[in-house]
mmCIF file of C-alpha atoms in Angstrom:
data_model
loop_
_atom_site.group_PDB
_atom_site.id
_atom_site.type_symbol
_atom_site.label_atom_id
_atom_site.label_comp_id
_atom_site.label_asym_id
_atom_site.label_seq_id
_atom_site.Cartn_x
_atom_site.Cartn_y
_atom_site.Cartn_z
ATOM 1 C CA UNK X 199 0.000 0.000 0.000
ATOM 2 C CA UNK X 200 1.674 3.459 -0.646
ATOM 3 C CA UNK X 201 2.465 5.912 1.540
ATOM 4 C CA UNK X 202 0.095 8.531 2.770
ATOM 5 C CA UNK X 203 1.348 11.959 1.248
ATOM 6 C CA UNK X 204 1.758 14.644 3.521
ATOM 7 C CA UNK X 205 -0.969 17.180 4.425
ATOM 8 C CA UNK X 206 -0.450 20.619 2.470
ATOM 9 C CA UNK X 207 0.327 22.866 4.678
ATOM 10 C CA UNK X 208 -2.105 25.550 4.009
ATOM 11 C CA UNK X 209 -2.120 29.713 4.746
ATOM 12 C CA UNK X 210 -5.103 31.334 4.375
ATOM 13 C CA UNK X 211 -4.307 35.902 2.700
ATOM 14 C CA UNK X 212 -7.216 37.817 3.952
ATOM 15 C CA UNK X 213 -9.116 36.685 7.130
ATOM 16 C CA UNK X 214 -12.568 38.362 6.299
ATOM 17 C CA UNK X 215 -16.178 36.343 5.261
ATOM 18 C CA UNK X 216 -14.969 34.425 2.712
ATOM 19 C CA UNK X 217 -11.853 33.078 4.550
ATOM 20 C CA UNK X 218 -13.676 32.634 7.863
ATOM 21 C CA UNK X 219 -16.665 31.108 6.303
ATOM 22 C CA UNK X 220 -15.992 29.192 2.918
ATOM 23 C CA UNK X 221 -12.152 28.323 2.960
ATOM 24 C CA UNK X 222 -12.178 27.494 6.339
ATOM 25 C CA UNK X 223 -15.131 24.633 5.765
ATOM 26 C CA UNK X 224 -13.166 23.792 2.762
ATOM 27 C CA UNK X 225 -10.207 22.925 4.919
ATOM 28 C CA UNK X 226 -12.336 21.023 7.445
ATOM 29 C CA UNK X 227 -13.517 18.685 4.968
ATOM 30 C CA UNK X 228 -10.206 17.415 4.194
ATOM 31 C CA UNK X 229 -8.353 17.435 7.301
ATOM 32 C CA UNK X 230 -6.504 14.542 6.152
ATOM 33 C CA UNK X 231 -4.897 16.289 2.990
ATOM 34 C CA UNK X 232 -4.522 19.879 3.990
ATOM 35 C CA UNK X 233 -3.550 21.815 7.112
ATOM 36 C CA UNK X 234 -3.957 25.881 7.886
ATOM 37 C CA UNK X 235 -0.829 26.665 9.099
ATOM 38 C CA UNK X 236 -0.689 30.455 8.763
ATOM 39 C CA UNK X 237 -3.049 33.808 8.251
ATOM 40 C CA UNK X 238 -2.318 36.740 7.016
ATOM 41 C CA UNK X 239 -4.360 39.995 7.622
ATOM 42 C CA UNK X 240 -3.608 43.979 7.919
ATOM 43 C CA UNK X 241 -6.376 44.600 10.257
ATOM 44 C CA UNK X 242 -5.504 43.358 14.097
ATOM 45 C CA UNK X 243 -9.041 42.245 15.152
ATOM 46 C CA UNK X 244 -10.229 40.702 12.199
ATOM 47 C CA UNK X 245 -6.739 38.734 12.319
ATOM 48 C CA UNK X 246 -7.957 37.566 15.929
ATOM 49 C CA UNK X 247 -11.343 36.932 14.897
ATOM 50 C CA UNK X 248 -10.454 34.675 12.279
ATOM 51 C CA UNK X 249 -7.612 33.102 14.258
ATOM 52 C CA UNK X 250 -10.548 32.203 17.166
ATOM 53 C CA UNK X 251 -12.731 30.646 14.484
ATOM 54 C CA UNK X 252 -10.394 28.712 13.044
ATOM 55 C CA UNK X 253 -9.663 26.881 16.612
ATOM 56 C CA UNK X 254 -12.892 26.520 17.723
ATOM 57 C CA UNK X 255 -13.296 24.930 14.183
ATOM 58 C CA UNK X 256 -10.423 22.672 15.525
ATOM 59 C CA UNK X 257 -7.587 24.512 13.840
ATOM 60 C CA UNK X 258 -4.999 25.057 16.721
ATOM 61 C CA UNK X 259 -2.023 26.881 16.433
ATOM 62 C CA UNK X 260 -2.448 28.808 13.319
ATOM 63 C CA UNK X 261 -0.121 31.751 12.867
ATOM 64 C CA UNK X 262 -0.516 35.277 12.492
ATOM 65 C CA UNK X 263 1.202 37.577 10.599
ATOM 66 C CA UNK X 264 0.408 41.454 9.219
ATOM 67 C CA UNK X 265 2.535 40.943 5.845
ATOM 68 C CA UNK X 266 2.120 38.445 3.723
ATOM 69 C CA UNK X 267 6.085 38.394 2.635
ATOM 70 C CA UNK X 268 6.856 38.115 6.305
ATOM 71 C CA UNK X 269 4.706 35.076 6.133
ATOM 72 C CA UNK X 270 5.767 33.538 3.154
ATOM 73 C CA UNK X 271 9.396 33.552 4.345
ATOM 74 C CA UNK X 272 8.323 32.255 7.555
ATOM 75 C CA UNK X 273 6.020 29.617 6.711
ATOM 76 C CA UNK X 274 6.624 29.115 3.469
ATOM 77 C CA UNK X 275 3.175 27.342 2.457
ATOM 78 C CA UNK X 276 2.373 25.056 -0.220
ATOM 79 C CA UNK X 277 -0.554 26.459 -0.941
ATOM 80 C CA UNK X 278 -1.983 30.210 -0.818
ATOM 81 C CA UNK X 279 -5.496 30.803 -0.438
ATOM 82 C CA UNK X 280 -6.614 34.397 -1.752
ATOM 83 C CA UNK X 281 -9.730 36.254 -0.111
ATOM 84 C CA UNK X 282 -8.341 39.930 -0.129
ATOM 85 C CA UNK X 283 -10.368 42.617 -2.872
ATOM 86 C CA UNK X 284 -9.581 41.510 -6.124
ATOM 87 C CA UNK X 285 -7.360 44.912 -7.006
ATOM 88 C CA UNK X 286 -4.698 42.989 -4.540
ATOM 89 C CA UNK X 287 -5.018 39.397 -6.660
ATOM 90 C CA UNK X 288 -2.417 40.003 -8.765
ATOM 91 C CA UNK X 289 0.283 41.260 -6.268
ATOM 92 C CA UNK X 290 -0.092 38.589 -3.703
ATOM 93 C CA UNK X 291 -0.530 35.805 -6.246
ATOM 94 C CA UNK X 292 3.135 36.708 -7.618
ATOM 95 C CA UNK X 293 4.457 37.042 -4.310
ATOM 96 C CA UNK X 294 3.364 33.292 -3.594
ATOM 97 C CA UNK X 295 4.326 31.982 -6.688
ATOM 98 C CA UNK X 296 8.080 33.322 -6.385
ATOM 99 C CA UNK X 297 7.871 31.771 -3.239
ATOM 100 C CA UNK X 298 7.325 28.356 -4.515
ATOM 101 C CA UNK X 299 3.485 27.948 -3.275
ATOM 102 C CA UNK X 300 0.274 27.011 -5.188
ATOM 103 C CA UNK X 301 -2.224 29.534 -5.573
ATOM 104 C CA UNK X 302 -6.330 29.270 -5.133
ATOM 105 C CA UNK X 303 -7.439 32.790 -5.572
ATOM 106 C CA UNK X 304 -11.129 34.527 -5.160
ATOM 107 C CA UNK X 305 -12.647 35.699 -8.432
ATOM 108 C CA UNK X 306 -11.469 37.374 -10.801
ATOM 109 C CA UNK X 307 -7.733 36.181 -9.990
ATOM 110 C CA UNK X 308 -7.036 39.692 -11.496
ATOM 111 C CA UNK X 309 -8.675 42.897 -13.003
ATOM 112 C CA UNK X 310 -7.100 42.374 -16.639
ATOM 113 C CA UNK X 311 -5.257 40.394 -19.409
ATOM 114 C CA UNK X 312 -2.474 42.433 -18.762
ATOM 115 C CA UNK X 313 -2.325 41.253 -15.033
ATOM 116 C CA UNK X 314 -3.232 37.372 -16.047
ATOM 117 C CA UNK X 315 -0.575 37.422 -18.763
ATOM 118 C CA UNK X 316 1.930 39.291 -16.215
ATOM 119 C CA UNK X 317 1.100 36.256 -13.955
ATOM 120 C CA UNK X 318 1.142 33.400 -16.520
ATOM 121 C CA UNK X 319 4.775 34.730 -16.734
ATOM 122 C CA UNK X 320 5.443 34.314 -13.831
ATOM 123 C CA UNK X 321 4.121 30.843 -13.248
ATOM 124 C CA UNK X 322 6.149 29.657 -15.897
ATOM 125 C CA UNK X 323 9.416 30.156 -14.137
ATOM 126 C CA UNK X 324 7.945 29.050 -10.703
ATOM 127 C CA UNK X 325 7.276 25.399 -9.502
ATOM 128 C CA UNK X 326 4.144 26.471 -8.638
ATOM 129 C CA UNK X 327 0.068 27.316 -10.348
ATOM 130 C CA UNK X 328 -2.621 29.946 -9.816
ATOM 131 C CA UNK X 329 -6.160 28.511 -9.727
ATOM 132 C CA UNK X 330 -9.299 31.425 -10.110
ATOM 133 C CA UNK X 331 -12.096 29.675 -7.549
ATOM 134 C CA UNK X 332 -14.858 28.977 -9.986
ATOM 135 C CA UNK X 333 -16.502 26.537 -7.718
ATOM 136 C CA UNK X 334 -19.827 26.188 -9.382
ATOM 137 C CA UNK X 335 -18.031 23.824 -11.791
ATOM 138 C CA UNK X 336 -17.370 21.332 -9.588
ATOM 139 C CA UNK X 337 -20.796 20.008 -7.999
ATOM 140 C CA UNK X 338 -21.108 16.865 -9.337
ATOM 141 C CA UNK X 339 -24.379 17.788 -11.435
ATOM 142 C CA UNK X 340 -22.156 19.989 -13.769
ATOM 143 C CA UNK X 341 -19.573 17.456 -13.433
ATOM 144 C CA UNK X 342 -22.197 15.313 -14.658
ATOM 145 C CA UNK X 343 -23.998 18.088 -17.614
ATOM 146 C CA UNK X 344 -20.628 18.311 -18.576
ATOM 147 C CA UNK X 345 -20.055 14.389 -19.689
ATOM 148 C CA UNK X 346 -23.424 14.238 -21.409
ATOM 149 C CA UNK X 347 -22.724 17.521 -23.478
ATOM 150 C CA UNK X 348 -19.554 17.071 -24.389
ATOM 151 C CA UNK X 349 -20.124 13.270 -24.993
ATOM 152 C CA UNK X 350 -22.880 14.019 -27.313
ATOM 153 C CA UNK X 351 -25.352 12.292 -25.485
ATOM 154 C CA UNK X 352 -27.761 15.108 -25.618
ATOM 155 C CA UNK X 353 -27.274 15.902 -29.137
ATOM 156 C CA UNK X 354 -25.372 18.929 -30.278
ATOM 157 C CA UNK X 355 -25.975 21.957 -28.225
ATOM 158 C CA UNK X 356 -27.928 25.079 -29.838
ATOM 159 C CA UNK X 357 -29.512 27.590 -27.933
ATOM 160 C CA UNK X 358 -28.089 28.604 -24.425
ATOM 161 C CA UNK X 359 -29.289 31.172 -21.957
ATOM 162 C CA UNK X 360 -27.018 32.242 -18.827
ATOM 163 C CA UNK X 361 -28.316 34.800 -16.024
ATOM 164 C CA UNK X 362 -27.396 36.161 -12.513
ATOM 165 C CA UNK X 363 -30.091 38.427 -12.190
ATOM 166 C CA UNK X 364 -29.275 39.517 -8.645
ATOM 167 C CA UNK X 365 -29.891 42.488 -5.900
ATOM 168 C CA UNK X 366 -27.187 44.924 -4.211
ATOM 169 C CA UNK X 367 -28.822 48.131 -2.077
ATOM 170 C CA UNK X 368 -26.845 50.773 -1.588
ATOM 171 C CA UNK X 369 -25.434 49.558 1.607
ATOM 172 C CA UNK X 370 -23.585 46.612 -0.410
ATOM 173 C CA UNK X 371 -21.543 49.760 -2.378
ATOM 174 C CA UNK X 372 -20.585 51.531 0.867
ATOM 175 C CA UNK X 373 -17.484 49.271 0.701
ATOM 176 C CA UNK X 374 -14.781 51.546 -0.334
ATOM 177 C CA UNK X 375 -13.401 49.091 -3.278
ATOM 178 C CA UNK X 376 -17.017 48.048 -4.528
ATOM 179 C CA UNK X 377 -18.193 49.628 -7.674
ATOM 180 C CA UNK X 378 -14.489 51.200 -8.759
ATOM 181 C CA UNK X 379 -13.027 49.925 -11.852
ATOM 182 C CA UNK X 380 -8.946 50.356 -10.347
ATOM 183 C CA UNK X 381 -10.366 48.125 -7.223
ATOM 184 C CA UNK X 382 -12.967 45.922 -8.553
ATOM 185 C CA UNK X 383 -12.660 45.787 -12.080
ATOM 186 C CA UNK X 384 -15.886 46.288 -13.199
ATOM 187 C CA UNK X 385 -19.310 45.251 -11.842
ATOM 188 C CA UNK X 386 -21.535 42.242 -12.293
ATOM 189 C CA UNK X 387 -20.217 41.392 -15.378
ATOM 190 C CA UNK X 388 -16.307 41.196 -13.694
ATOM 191 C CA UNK X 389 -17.573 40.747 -10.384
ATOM 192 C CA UNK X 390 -21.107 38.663 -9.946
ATOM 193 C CA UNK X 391 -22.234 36.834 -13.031
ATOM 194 C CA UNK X 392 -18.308 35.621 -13.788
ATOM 195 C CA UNK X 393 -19.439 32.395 -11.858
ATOM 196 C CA UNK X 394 -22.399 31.359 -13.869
ATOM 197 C CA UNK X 395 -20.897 32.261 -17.447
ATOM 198 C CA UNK X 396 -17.491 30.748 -16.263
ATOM 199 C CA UNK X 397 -19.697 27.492 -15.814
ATOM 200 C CA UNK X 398 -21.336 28.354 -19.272
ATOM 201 C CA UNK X 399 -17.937 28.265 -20.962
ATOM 202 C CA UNK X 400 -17.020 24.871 -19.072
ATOM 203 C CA UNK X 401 -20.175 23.256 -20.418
ATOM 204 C CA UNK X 402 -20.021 24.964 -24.050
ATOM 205 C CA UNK X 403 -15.856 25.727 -24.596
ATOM 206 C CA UNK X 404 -14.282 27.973 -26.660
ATOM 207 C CA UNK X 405 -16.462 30.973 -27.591
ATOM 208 C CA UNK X 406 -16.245 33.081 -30.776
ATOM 209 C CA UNK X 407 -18.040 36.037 -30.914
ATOM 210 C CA UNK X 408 -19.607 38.610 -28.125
ATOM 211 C CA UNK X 409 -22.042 41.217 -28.636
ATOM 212 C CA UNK X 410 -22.842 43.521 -25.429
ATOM 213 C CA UNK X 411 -24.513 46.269 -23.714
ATOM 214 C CA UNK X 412 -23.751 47.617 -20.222
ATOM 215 C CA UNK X 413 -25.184 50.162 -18.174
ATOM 216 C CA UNK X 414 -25.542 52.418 -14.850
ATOM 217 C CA UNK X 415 -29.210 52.409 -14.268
ATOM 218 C CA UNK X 416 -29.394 52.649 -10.498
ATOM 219 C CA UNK X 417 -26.361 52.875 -8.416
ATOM 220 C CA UNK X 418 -23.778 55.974 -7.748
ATOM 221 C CA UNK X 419 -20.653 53.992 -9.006
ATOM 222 C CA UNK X 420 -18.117 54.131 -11.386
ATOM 223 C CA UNK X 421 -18.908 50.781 -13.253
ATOM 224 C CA UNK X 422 -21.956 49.446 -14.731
ATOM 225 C CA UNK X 423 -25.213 47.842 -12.505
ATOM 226 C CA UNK X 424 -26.130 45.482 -15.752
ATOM 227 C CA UNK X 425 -24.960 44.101 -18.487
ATOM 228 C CA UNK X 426 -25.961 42.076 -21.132
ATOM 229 C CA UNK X 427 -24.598 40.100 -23.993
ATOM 230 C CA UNK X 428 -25.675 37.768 -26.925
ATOM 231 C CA UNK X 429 -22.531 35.252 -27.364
ATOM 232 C CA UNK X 430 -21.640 32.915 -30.610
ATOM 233 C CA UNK X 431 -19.533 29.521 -29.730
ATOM 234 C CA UNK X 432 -17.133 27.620 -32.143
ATOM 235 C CA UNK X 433 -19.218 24.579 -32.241
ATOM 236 C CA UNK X 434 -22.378 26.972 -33.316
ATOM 237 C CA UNK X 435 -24.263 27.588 -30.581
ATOM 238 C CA UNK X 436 -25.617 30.862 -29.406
ATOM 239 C CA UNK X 437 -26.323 32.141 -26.264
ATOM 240 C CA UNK X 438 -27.553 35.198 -24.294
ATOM 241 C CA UNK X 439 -25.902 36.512 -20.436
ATOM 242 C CA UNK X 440 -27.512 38.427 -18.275
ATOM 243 C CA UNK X 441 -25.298 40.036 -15.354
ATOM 244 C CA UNK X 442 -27.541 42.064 -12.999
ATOM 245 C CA UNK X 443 -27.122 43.786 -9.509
ATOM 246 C CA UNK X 444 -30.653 45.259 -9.747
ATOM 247 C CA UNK X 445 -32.816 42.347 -9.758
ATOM 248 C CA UNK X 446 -35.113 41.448 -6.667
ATOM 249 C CA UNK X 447 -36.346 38.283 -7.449
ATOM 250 C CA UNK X 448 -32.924 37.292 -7.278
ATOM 251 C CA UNK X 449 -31.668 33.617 -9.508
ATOM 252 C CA UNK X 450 -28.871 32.060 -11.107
ATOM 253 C CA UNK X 451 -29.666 30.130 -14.360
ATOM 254 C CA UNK X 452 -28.043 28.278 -17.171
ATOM 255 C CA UNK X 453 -30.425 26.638 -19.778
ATOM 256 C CA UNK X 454 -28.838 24.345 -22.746
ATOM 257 C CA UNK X 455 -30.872 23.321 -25.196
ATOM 258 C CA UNK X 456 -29.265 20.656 -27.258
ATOM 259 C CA UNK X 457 -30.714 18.912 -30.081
ATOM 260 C CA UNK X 458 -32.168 15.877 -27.928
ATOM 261 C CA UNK X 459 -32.838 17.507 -24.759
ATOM 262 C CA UNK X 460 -32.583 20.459 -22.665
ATOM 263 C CA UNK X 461 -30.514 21.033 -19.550
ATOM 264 C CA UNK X 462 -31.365 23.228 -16.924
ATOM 265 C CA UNK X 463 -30.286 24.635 -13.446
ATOM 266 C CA UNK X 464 -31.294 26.908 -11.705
ATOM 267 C CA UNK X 465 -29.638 27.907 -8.246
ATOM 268 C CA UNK X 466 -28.591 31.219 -6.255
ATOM 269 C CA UNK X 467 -25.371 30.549 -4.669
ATOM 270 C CA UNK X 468 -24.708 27.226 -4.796
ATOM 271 C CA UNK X 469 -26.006 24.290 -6.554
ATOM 272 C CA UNK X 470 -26.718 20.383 -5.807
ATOM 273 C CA UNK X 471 -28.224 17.879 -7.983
ATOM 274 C CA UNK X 472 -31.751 18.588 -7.306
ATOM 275 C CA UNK X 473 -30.674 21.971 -9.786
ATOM 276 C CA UNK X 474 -30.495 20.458 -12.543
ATOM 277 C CA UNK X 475 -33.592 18.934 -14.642
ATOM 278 C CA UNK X 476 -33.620 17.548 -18.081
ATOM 279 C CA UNK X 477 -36.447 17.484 -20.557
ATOM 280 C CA UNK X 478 -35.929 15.064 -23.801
ATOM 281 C CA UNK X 479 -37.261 16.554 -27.150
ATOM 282 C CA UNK X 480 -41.107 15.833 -28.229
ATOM 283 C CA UNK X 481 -40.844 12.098 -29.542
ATOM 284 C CA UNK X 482 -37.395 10.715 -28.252
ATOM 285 C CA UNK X 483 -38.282 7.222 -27.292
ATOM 286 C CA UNK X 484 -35.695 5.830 -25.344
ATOM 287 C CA UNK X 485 -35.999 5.527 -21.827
ATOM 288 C CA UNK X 486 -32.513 4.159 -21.370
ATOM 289 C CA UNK X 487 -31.105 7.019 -22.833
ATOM 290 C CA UNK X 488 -33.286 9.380 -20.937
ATOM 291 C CA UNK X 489 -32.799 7.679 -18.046
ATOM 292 C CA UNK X 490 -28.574 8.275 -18.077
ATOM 293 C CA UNK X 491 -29.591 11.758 -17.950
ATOM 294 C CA UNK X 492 -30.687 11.698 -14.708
ATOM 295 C CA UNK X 493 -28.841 13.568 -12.048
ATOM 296 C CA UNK X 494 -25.900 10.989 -10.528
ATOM 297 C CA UNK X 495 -26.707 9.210 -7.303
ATOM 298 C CA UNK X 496 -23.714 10.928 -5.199
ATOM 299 C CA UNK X 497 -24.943 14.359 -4.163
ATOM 300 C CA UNK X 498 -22.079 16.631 -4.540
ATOM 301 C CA UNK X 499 -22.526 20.562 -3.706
ATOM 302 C CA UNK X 500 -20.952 23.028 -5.875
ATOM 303 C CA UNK X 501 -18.498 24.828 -3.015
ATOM 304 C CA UNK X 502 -14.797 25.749 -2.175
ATOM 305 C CA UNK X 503 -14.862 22.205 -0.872
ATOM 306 C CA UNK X 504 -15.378 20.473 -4.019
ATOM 307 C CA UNK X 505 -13.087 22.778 -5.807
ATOM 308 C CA UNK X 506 -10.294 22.303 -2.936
ATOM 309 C CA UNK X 507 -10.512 18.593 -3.628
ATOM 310 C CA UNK X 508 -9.613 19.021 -7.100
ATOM 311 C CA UNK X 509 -6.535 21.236 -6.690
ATOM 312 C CA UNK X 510 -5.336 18.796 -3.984
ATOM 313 C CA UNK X 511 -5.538 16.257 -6.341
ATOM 314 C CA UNK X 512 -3.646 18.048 -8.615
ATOM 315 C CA UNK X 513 -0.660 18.827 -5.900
ATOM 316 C CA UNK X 514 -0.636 15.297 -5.478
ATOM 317 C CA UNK X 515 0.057 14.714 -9.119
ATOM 318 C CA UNK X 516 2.345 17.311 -9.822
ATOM 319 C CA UNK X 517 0.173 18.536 -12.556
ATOM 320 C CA UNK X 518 -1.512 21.918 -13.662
ATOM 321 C CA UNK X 519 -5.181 22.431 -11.558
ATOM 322 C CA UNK X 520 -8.418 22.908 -13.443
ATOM 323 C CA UNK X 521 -9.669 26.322 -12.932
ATOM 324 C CA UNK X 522 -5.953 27.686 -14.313
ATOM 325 C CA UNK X 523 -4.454 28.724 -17.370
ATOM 326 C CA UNK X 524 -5.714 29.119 -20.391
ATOM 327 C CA UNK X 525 -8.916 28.211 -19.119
ATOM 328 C CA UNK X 526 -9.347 30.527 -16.915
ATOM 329 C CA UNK X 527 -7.763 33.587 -19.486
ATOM 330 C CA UNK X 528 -10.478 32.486 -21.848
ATOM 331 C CA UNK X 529 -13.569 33.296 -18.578
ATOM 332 C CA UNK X 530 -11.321 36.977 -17.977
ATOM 333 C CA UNK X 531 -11.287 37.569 -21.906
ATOM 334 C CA UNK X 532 -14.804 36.432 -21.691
ATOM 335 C CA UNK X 533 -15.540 39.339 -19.621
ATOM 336 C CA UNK X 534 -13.076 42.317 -21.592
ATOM 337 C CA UNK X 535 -14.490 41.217 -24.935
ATOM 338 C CA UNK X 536 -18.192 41.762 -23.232
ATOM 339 C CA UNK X 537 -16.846 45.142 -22.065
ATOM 340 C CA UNK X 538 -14.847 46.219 -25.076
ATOM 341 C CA UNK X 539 -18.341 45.294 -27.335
ATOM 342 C CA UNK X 540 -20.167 47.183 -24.864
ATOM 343 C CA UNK X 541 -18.251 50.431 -25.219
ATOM 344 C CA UNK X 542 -17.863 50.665 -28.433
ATOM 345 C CA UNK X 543 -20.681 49.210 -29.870
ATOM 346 C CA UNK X 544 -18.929 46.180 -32.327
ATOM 347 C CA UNK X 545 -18.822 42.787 -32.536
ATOM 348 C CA UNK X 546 -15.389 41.480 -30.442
ATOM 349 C CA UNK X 547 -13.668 38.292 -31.466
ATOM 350 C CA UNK X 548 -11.935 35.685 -29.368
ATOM 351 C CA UNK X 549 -8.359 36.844 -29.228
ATOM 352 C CA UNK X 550 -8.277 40.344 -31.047
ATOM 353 C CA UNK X 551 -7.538 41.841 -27.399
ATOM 354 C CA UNK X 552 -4.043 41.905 -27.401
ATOM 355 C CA UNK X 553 -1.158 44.015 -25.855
ATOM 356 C CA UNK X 554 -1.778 47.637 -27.119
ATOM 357 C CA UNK X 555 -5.520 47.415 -27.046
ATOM 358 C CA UNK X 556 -6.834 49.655 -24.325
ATOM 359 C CA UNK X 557 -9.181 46.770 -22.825
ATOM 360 C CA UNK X 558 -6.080 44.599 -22.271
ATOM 361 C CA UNK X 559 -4.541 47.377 -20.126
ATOM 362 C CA UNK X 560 -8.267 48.036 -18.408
ATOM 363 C CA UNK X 561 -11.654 46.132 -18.054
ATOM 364 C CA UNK X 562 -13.185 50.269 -19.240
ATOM 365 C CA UNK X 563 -10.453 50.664 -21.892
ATOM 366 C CA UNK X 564 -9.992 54.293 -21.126
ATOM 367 C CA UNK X 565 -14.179 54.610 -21.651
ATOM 368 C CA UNK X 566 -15.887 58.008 -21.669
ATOM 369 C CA UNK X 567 -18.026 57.857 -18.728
ATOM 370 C CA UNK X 568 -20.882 58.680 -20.463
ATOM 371 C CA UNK X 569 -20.766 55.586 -22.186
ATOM 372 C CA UNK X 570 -22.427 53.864 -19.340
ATOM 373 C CA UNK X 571 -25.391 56.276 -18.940
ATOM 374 C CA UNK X 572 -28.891 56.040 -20.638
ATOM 375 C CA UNK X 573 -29.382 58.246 -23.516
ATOM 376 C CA UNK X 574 -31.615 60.759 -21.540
ATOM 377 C CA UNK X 575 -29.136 61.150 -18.736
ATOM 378 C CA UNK X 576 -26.135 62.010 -21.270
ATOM 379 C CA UNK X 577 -28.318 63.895 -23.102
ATOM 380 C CA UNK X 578 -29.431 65.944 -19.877
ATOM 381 C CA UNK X 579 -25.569 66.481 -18.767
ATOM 382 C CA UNK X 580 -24.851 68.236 -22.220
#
């Protein structure tokens, strides 16, 4: 029988609700594989806070630290979890890459291509990889809608519809980094609905062509409050997004329909297999077919958990994590291309934002402000 690999010794950048909450029941669950061995936070009492949690969550002995390079040269971790505001991603995700760790990172890993490519550099000399935590890919239902469409079994897909069609008051932008494209990056297209089109892409691939509109309809920030998009794949299939932060019947939904049936789920936050439904086509007689469908019998939740799992696995095996790489550049081009379209009111192709382009630098691309104001306000400020 081999040997039982070492636990990972974990540290945990950032100690605030997602840290304290969602990374530290993703640790729990494999307390075999992983250990938190370190946290690293500016602010004293959230530091503490998060330090108390984790040892009443039986996480003794954890170290604190107010720099993350004093940490790293400390500790030094094998693996970095990231749950600081995304305008610090790409600093701290090069720090612990030249310091030999693995990186899981909160959404978006970064706030442009520029940043991701300046990364993917710097992966490439280090032993290391940077995973983007995209978790609702890994519940086994979309483990499972993934098989069936990309096996064919559902015939080819067609017609797609993707929406987070969600609700932020005021209070929500009070948060000194929400809502600011140098902090945030954008809004619910960068920020909200990059989870369910990120899932879109894993269940469809490569897409082609992106046609958007964005707009500030409600809130007093810098970036947009919706946004929407009609999207082209290489395989054929076309789709519509929906990325809202005004929304109070708030849902998350993908719909697939594929030439023998049609997928669905339909969530908020999270997803299990009682998400997902499938309907077969008028007049497809074949229950054994139909019945392979079906959601699986294990009952996997989409969560950090899941997604954990599968970059522990990948330690293990010395090889690159999902959730990395060139696929997750394409979910971050994903959201420029929707941006760029948006803006200047074109068609933008996979891959035509390159260095030089002003959405490569920027999610806004240097964007008049007005460009994200109805017709009747711009017309009213002139």
């Amino acid at each position: 029988m081999p040997p039982t690999p070492p636990r990972l010794r974990v540290a945990a950048v950032g100690t605030g609700g997602i840290a304290s909450g969602a990374h530290l029941a993703a640790l729990r669950a494999h307390p075999e594989r992983a250990e938190l061995v370190a946290a690293v936070d500016v602010d004293p009492s959230r530091l503490a806070a998060f330090l108390q949690t984790a040892g009443n969550a039986g996480m003794p002995g954890v170290q604190g630290f107010a720099d993350l390079g004093a940490m790293l040269d400390a500790v030094r971790p094998d693996l970095v979890l990231i749950g600081t505001p995304p305008a610090l991603h790409r600093e701290q995700t090069i720090q612990a890459l030249k310091a030999d760790a693995w990186v899981l990172c909160e959404k978006p890993l970064c706030l442009s291509l520029a940043e991701y490519d300046e990364i993917a550099a710097v992966e490439e000399a280090a032993p290391g990889y940077a995973s983007v935590v995209f978790q609702h890919r890994y519940g086994s239902g979309a483990v499972h809608a993934r098989e069936l469409i990309t096996g064919g079994a559902l015939g080819a897909p067609l017609v797609a519809h993707c929406q987070t069609t969600w609700y932020r008051n005021r209070d929500y932008y009070s948060v000194p980094w929400r809502g600011r494209w140098a902090s945030e990056g954008g809004g619910p297209t960068m920020g909200h609905g990059i989870h369910q089109y990120d899932l879109l892409l894993h269940l469809l691939g490569d897409w082609t062509e992106i046609r958007a509109m964005a707009a500030r309809l409600v809130h007093d920030v810098e970036s947009e409050d919706v946004s929407t998009a009609l999207v082209r794949f290489d395989g054929g299939a076309v789709a519509t997004v929906v990325n809202s932060v005004l929304s109070p019947d708030e849902v998350s939904r993908i719909r697939i329909d594929c030439a023998d049936a049609t997928v669905e789920l339909t969530h908020l936050y999270g997803h299990q297999n009682d998400g997902w439904a499938y309907t077969p086509r008028s007049g497809l007689d074949d229950d054994a077919r139909v019945t392979a469908w079906r959601t699986p019998a294990a009952d996997v939740p989409s969560s950090h958990a899941a997604q954990l799992a599968a970059v522990l696995d990948a330690h293990e095996r010395g090889v690159r994590p999902p959730g990395s790489g060139r696929d997750a550049r394409r979910t971050l081009e994903f959201a420029a291309a929707s941006y760029k379209s948006a803006f200047t009111g074109r068609p933008v192709y996979a891959g035509e934002i390159t260095p030089g382009d002003p959405y490569y630098r920027a999610m806004h691309g240097d964007h008049s402000d007005q460009a994200l104001q109805s017709p009747k306000a711009a017309k009213e400020q002139q």
